[in-house]
Amino acid sequence: MKKDMTMFRSCASSQCIAILLTAGYDDEFALSAVARMRDAGLPAYLISPSSNPIRGTHGIIVQPDHTLDEVYKQDCFQMVVFPGNRQCITTLLADPRTHTLVTNTLQASGYVAATKDTQELVAQVVLRKQHNHPQFLRQEGLPTNEFIQSLIEVRKRTKQPAKSLNGHSRVVPQP
């Protein structure tokens, strides 16, 4: 099945949000974030290194919207979010496509966001120890719902209007 990539062709006007996932992702944060962002009318997508279904920390399995291969060279992302734990983030940070995606996002004046469990590693590896980088959004002590809301508010303050979503992740039924 061929994916519809039209959303990324004109993505510069939509300023998408990439929520990066691998096995062991923080499903509570990731699924809450994507649902709340989409409810707010924002183009949020679950992105993974492969197209295979992914199991989170609580056993919830999702099918990503797109793979890193499909999106890592795009300059359409306003925000890249790292939810997860050390296992998930280590896998993502070992992938050069993740670094390309983050670099493109930062160069386009976008943001990198990390949960409290991932912010130290993301700051060290992706931002080269720039913990106070002005485009680095950290959860620190904020409750999950407040951090997600702050990400939504940051995204809504951008000048670009959001386009409608063409792809949606889905929870995969467990056997």
Coordinates of N, CA and C in Angstrom, one line a residue:
M1 N 0.8 -1.2 0.0 CA 0.0 0.0 0.0 C 0.9 1.2 0.0
K2 N 0.7 2.1 -1.0 CA 1.5 3.3 -1.1 C 0.9 4.4 -0.2
K3 N 1.8 5.1 0.6 CA 1.3 6.1 1.4 C 1.1 7.4 0.7
D4 N 0.2 8.2 1.2 CA -0.1 9.5 0.6 C 1.0 10.5 1.1
M5 N 1.9 11.0 0.3 CA 2.9 11.9 0.7 C 2.6 13.4 0.4
T6 N 1.4 13.6 -0.1 CA 1.1 15.0 -0.5 C 1.2 16.0 0.7
M7 N 0.9 15.5 1.9 CA 1.0 16.4 3.0 C 2.4 16.9 3.2
F8 N 3.4 16.2 2.8 CA 4.8 16.6 3.0 C 5.2 17.5 1.8
R9 N 4.6 17.3 0.7 CA 5.0 18.2 -0.5 C 4.8 19.7 -0.2
S10 N 3.7 19.9 0.4 CA 3.4 21.3 0.7 C 3.5 21.6 2.2
C11 N 4.3 20.8 2.9 CA 4.3 20.8 4.3 C 4.9 22.1 4.9
A12 N 5.7 22.9 4.1 CA 6.2 24.1 4.5 C 5.1 25.0 5.0
S13 N 4.0 24.9 4.5 CA 2.9 25.8 4.9 C 2.1 25.1 6.1
S14 N 2.4 23.9 6.4 CA 1.6 23.3 7.5 C 2.4 23.1 8.8
Q15 N 3.8 23.1 8.7 CA 4.6 23.0 9.9 C 4.2 21.8 10.8
C16 N 4.5 20.6 10.3 CA 4.1 19.4 11.0 C 4.9 19.2 12.4
I17 N 4.3 18.3 13.2 CA 5.0 17.9 14.4 C 5.3 16.4 14.3
A18 N 6.5 16.1 14.5 CA 7.0 14.7 14.4 C 7.1 14.2 15.9
I19 N 6.5 13.1 16.2 CA 6.6 12.4 17.5 C 7.3 11.1 17.1
L20 N 8.6 11.0 17.6 CA 9.5 9.9 17.2 C 9.3 8.7 18.1
L21 N 9.1 7.5 17.6 CA 8.9 6.3 18.4 C 9.8 5.1 17.9
T22 N 10.2 4.3 18.9 CA 10.7 3.0 18.6 C 10.2 2.1 19.7
A23 N 10.5 0.8 19.7 CA 10.1 -0.1 20.7 C 10.4 0.4 22.1
G24 N 9.4 0.3 23.0 CA 9.6 0.8 24.3 C 9.3 2.3 24.5
Y25 N 8.7 2.9 23.5 CA 8.3 4.3 23.7 C 7.4 4.5 24.8
D26 N 7.3 5.7 25.3 CA 6.4 6.0 26.4 C 5.0 6.2 25.8
D27 N 4.2 5.1 25.9 CA 2.9 5.2 25.2 C 2.0 6.1 25.9
E28 N 2.1 6.3 27.2 CA 1.2 7.3 27.8 C 1.4 8.7 27.3
F29 N 2.7 9.1 27.2 CA 3.0 10.4 26.7 C 2.7 10.5 25.2
A30 N 3.2 9.6 24.4 CA 3.1 9.7 22.9 C 1.6 9.7 22.5
L31 N 0.8 8.8 23.0 CA -0.5 8.7 22.5 C -1.4 9.9 23.0
S32 N -1.1 10.3 24.3 CA -1.8 11.6 24.8 C -1.4 12.8 23.9
A33 N -0.1 12.9 23.6 CA 0.4 14.0 22.8 C -0.2 14.1 21.4
V34 N -0.2 12.9 20.7 CA -0.7 12.9 19.4 C -2.2 13.2 19.4
A35 N -2.9 12.6 20.3 CA -4.4 12.8 20.4 C -4.7 14.3 20.7
R36 N -4.1 14.8 21.7 CA -4.4 16.2 22.0 C -4.0 17.2 21.0
M37 N -2.8 17.0 20.3 CA -2.4 17.8 19.2 C -3.3 17.8 18.1
R38 N -3.8 16.6 17.7 CA -4.7 16.5 16.6 C -6.1 17.1 17.0
D39 N -6.5 16.9 18.2 CA -7.7 17.5 18.7 C -7.7 19.1 18.6
A40 N -6.4 19.6 18.7 CA -6.2 21.0 18.6 C -6.1 21.5 17.2
G41 N -6.2 20.5 16.3 CA -6.1 20.9 14.8 C -4.7 20.9 14.3
L42 N -3.7 20.4 15.0 CA -2.3 20.4 14.6 C -1.9 19.2 13.9
P43 N -1.1 19.3 12.9 CA -0.7 18.1 12.1 C 0.5 17.4 12.8
A44 N 0.1 16.5 13.7 CA 1.0 15.7 14.5 C 1.1 14.3 13.9
Y45 N 2.3 13.7 13.8 CA 2.5 12.4 13.2 C 3.4 11.5 14.0
L46 N 3.1 10.3 14.1 CA 4.0 9.3 14.8 C 4.9 8.8 13.7
I47 N 6.2 9.0 14.0 CA 7.3 8.6 13.0 C 8.2 7.6 13.7
S48 N 8.6 6.6 12.9 CA 9.4 5.5 13.4 C 10.5 5.1 12.4
P49 N 11.6 4.5 12.8 CA 12.6 4.1 11.9 C 12.1 3.0 10.8
S50 N 11.1 2.2 11.2 CA 10.5 1.3 10.3 C 9.0 1.4 10.2
S51 N 8.4 0.7 9.3 CA 6.9 0.7 9.1 C 6.2 -0.3 10.0
N52 N 7.0 -1.1 10.7 CA 6.4 -2.2 11.6 C 5.7 -1.6 12.8
P53 N 4.6 -2.3 13.2 CA 4.0 -1.9 14.4 C 5.0 -1.8 15.6
I54 N 4.7 -0.9 16.5 CA 5.7 -0.7 17.6 C 4.9 -0.9 19.0
R55 N 5.6 -1.6 19.9 CA 5.0 -1.8 21.2 C 5.6 -0.8 22.2
G56 N 4.7 -0.2 23.0 CA 5.1 0.8 24.0 C 5.4 0.2 25.3
T57 N 5.7 1.0 26.3 CA 6.0 0.5 27.7 C 4.9 -0.2 28.3
H58 N 3.7 0.1 28.0 CA 2.5 -0.5 28.6 C 1.9 -1.6 27.7
G59 N 2.6 -2.0 26.6 CA 2.2 -3.0 25.7 C 1.2 -2.5 24.6
I60 N 1.0 -1.2 24.5 CA 0.1 -0.7 23.5 C 0.9 -0.7 22.2
I61 N 0.3 -1.3 21.1 CA 1.0 -1.4 19.8 C 0.4 -0.4 18.9
V62 N 1.2 0.4 18.2 CA 0.7 1.3 17.2 C 1.4 1.1 15.9
Q63 N 0.7 1.5 14.8 CA 1.3 1.6 13.5 C 1.7 3.0 13.3
P64 N 3.0 3.3 13.0 CA 3.4 4.7 12.8 C 2.7 5.2 11.5
D65 N 2.6 6.6 11.5 CA 2.1 7.2 10.3 C 3.1 7.1 9.2
H66 N 4.3 7.4 9.5 CA 5.4 7.4 8.5 C 6.7 6.9 9.0
T67 N 7.6 6.5 8.2 CA 8.9 6.1 8.6 C 9.9 7.3 8.5
L68 N 11.0 7.1 9.2 CA 12.1 8.2 9.1 C 12.5 8.3 7.6
D69 N 12.6 7.2 6.9 CA 13.0 7.3 5.5 C 12.1 8.2 4.7
E70 N 10.8 8.2 5.0 CA 9.9 9.0 4.2 C 10.0 10.5 4.6
V71 N 10.5 10.8 5.8 CA 10.4 12.2 6.2 C 11.7 12.9 6.6
Y72 N 12.7 12.1 6.8 CA 13.9 12.7 7.5 C 14.5 13.9 6.7
K73 N 14.4 13.9 5.4 CA 15.0 15.0 4.6 C 14.0 16.2 4.4
Q74 N 12.8 16.1 4.9 CA 11.8 17.1 4.8 C 12.2 18.3 5.7
D75 N 11.8 19.5 5.3 CA 12.1 20.7 6.1 C 10.8 21.2 6.6
C76 N 9.8 20.4 6.8 CA 8.4 20.8 7.1 C 8.1 20.7 8.6
F77 N 9.0 20.3 9.4 CA 8.6 20.1 10.8 C 8.9 21.3 11.6
Q78 N 7.9 21.7 12.3 CA 8.0 22.8 13.3 C 8.5 22.3 14.6
M79 N 8.3 21.0 14.9 CA 8.7 20.4 16.2 C 9.0 18.9 16.0
V80 N 10.0 18.5 16.7 CA 10.3 17.1 16.8 C 10.3 16.7 18.3
V81 N 9.4 15.7 18.6 CA 9.2 15.4 20.0 C 9.8 14.0 20.3
F82 N 10.6 13.9 21.4 CA 11.2 12.6 21.8 C 10.5 12.1 23.1
P83 N 9.5 11.3 22.9 CA 8.9 10.7 24.1 C 9.6 9.4 24.3
G84 N 9.7 8.9 25.5 CA 10.2 7.6 25.6 C 11.0 7.4 26.9
N85 N 11.9 6.4 26.7 CA 12.8 6.0 27.8 C 14.2 5.9 27.2
R86 N 15.1 5.5 28.0 CA 16.5 5.4 27.5 C 16.6 4.5 26.3
Q87 N 16.0 3.3 26.4 CA 16.0 2.3 25.3 C 15.5 3.0 24.0
C88 N 14.4 3.6 24.0 CA 13.8 4.2 22.8 C 14.7 5.3 22.3
I89 N 15.1 6.2 23.1 CA 15.9 7.3 22.7 C 17.3 6.9 22.2
T90 N 17.9 5.9 22.8 CA 19.2 5.4 22.4 C 19.1 4.9 20.9
T91 N 18.0 4.1 20.6 CA 17.8 3.6 19.3 C 17.6 4.8 18.3
L92 N 16.8 5.7 18.7 CA 16.6 6.9 17.8 C 17.8 7.7 17.5
L93 N 18.6 7.9 18.6 CA 19.8 8.8 18.5 C 20.9 8.0 17.7
A94 N 20.9 6.7 17.6 CA 21.9 6.0 16.9 C 21.6 6.0 15.4
D95 N 20.4 6.5 15.0 CA 20.0 6.6 13.6 C 20.4 8.0 13.0
P96 N 21.2 8.0 12.0 CA 21.6 9.3 11.4 C 20.4 10.1 10.8
R97 N 19.4 9.4 10.4 CA 18.2 10.1 9.9 C 17.5 11.0 11.0
T98 N 17.6 10.5 12.2 CA 17.0 11.3 13.3 C 17.8 12.7 13.4
H99 N 19.1 12.6 13.3 CA 19.9 13.8 13.4 C 19.6 14.7 12.2
T100 N 19.5 14.2 11.0 CA 19.1 15.0 9.9 C 17.8 15.7 10.1
L101 N 16.8 15.0 10.5 CA 15.5 15.5 10.8 C 15.5 16.7 11.8
V102 N 16.3 16.4 12.9 CA 16.4 17.5 14.0 C 17.1 18.7 13.4
T103 N 18.2 18.5 12.7 CA 19.0 19.6 12.1 C 18.1 20.4 11.2
N104 N 17.4 19.8 10.3 CA 16.5 20.5 9.4 C 15.4 21.3 10.2
T105 N 14.9 20.7 11.2 CA 13.9 21.4 12.0 C 14.5 22.6 12.7
L106 N 15.6 22.5 13.3 CA 16.3 23.6 14.0 C 16.6 24.7 13.0
Q107 N 17.1 24.3 11.9 CA 17.5 25.3 10.8 C 16.3 26.1 10.3
A108 N 15.1 25.4 10.4 CA 13.9 26.1 10.0 C 13.2 26.8 11.1
S109 N 13.9 27.1 12.2 CA 13.5 27.8 13.4 C 12.4 27.0 14.2
G110 N 12.5 25.6 14.0 CA 11.6 24.8 14.8 C 12.1 24.4 16.1
Y111 N 11.5 23.5 16.8 CA 11.8 23.1 18.2 C 12.1 21.6 18.3
V112 N 12.9 21.3 19.3 CA 13.1 19.9 19.7 C 12.5 19.8 21.1
A113 N 11.7 18.9 21.4 CA 11.0 18.7 22.7 C 11.4 17.3 23.2
A114 N 11.6 17.3 24.6 CA 12.0 16.0 25.2 C 11.3 15.9 26.5
T115 N 10.9 14.7 26.8 CA 10.2 14.4 28.1 C 11.3 14.3 29.2
K116 N 10.9 14.3 30.4 CA 11.9 14.4 31.5 C 12.8 13.2 31.5
D117 N 12.4 12.0 31.0 CA 13.2 10.8 31.0 C 14.2 10.9 29.8
T118 N 14.0 11.7 28.8 CA 14.9 11.8 27.7 C 15.6 13.1 27.5
Q119 N 15.3 14.1 28.2 CA 15.9 15.4 28.0 C 17.4 15.5 28.1
E120 N 18.0 14.8 29.1 CA 19.4 14.8 29.3 C 20.1 14.2 28.1
L121 N 19.7 13.0 27.6 CA 20.3 12.3 26.5 C 20.2 13.1 25.2
V122 N 19.0 13.7 25.0 CA 18.7 14.5 23.8 C 19.6 15.7 23.8
A123 N 19.7 16.4 24.9 CA 20.6 17.6 25.0 C 22.1 17.2 24.7
Q124 N 22.5 16.1 25.3 CA 23.9 15.7 25.1 C 24.2 15.3 23.7
V125 N 23.4 14.5 23.1 CA 23.7 13.9 21.8 C 23.2 14.8 20.6
V126 N 22.0 15.3 20.6 CA 21.4 16.1 19.5 C 21.9 17.5 19.6
L127 N 21.8 18.1 20.8 CA 22.1 19.5 20.9 C 23.6 19.8 21.3
R128 N 24.4 18.8 21.3 CA 25.8 18.9 21.7 C 26.0 19.6 23.0
K129 N 25.3 19.2 24.0 CA 25.4 19.6 25.4 C 24.9 21.1 25.6
Q130 N 24.1 21.6 24.6 CA 23.5 22.9 24.8 C 22.2 22.8 25.5
H131 N 22.2 22.5 26.8 CA 21.0 22.3 27.6 C 20.1 23.5 27.6
N132 N 20.6 24.7 27.4 CA 19.8 25.9 27.4 C 19.5 26.4 26.0
H133 N 19.6 25.5 25.0 CA 19.4 25.9 23.6 C 18.0 26.6 23.5
P134 N 17.8 27.7 22.9 CA 16.5 28.4 22.9 C 15.4 27.6 22.2
Q135 N 15.8 26.6 21.4 CA 14.8 25.9 20.6 C 14.6 24.5 21.3
F136 N 15.1 24.3 22.5 CA 15.0 23.0 23.2 C 13.9 23.1 24.3
L137 N 12.8 22.4 24.1 CA 11.7 22.4 25.1 C 11.8 21.2 26.0
R138 N 12.0 21.4 27.3 CA 12.2 20.3 28.2 C 11.0 20.2 29.2
Q139 N 10.6 19.0 29.5 CA 9.5 18.8 30.4 C 9.9 19.1 31.8
E140 N 11.1 18.8 32.2 CA 11.6 19.0 33.6 C 10.6 18.5 34.6
G141 N 10.1 19.4 35.5 CA 9.2 19.0 36.5 C 7.7 19.1 36.2
L142 N 7.4 19.5 34.9 CA 6.0 19.7 34.6 C 5.2 18.3 34.5
P143 N 4.0 18.2 35.0 CA 3.2 17.0 34.8 C 3.0 16.8 33.2
T144 N 2.8 15.6 32.8 CA 2.7 15.3 31.4 C 1.7 16.1 30.7
N145 N 0.5 16.2 31.2 CA -0.6 17.0 30.6 C -0.2 18.5 30.4
E146 N 0.4 19.1 31.4 CA 0.9 20.5 31.2 C 2.0 20.6 30.2
F147 N 2.9 19.7 30.1 CA 3.9 19.7 29.1 C 3.4 19.6 27.7
I148 N 2.4 18.7 27.5 CA 1.8 18.5 26.2 C 1.1 19.8 25.9
Q149 N 0.4 20.4 26.8 CA -0.4 21.7 26.5 C 0.6 22.8 26.2
S150 N 1.8 22.8 26.8 CA 2.8 23.9 26.5 C 3.3 23.7 25.1
L151 N 3.5 22.4 24.7 CA 3.9 22.1 23.3 C 2.9 22.6 22.3
I152 N 1.6 22.4 22.6 CA 0.5 22.8 21.7 C 0.5 24.3 21.6
E153 N 0.7 25.0 22.8 CA 0.7 26.5 22.8 C 1.9 27.0 22.0
V154 N 3.1 26.4 22.1 CA 4.2 26.9 21.3 C 4.0 26.7 19.9
R155 N 3.4 25.6 19.5 CA 3.1 25.3 18.0 C 2.1 26.3 17.5
K156 N 1.1 26.6 18.3 CA 0.0 27.5 17.9 C 0.5 28.9 17.7
R157 N 1.6 29.3 18.4 CA 2.1 30.6 18.3 C 2.9 30.9 17.0
T158 N 3.2 29.8 16.3 CA 3.9 30.0 15.0 C 3.0 30.7 14.0
K159 N 3.6 31.2 13.0 CA 2.8 32.0 12.0 C 2.1 31.2 11.0
Q160 N 2.5 30.0 10.8 CA 2.0 29.1 9.7 C 0.7 28.4 10.2
P161 N -0.4 28.4 9.3 CA -1.6 27.7 9.7 C -1.4 26.2 9.5
A162 N -2.1 25.5 10.3 CA -2.1 24.0 10.2 C -3.0 23.5 9.1
K163 N -2.5 22.5 8.3 CA -3.3 21.9 7.3 C -4.0 20.7 7.9
S164 N -5.0 20.2 7.2 CA -5.7 19.0 7.7 C -4.8 17.8 7.6
L165 N -5.1 16.8 8.5 CA -4.3 15.6 8.5 C -4.7 14.7 7.4
N166 N -3.7 14.1 6.8 CA -3.9 13.1 5.8 C -3.7 11.7 6.3
G167 N -2.9 11.5 7.4 CA -2.6 10.2 7.9 C -2.9 10.2 9.4
H168 N -3.2 9.0 9.8 CA -3.5 8.8 11.3 C -2.8 7.5 11.7
S169 N -2.2 7.5 12.9 CA -1.7 6.3 13.5 C -2.9 5.5 13.9
R170 N -2.8 4.2 14.1 CA -3.8 3.4 14.6 C -3.3 2.5 15.6
V171 N -4.1 2.2 16.6 CA -3.7 1.2 17.6 C -3.9 -0.2 17.0
V172 N -2.9 -1.1 17.1 CA -3.0 -2.4 16.4 C -3.6 -3.3 17.4
P173 N -4.7 -4.1 17.1 CA -5.3 -5.0 18.0 C -4.3 -6.1 18.4
Q174 N -4.3 -6.4 19.7 CA -3.4 -7.4 20.2 C -4.0 -8.8 20.1
P175 N -3.2 -9.8 19.8 CA -3.7 -11.2 19.7 C -4.2 -11.7 21.0

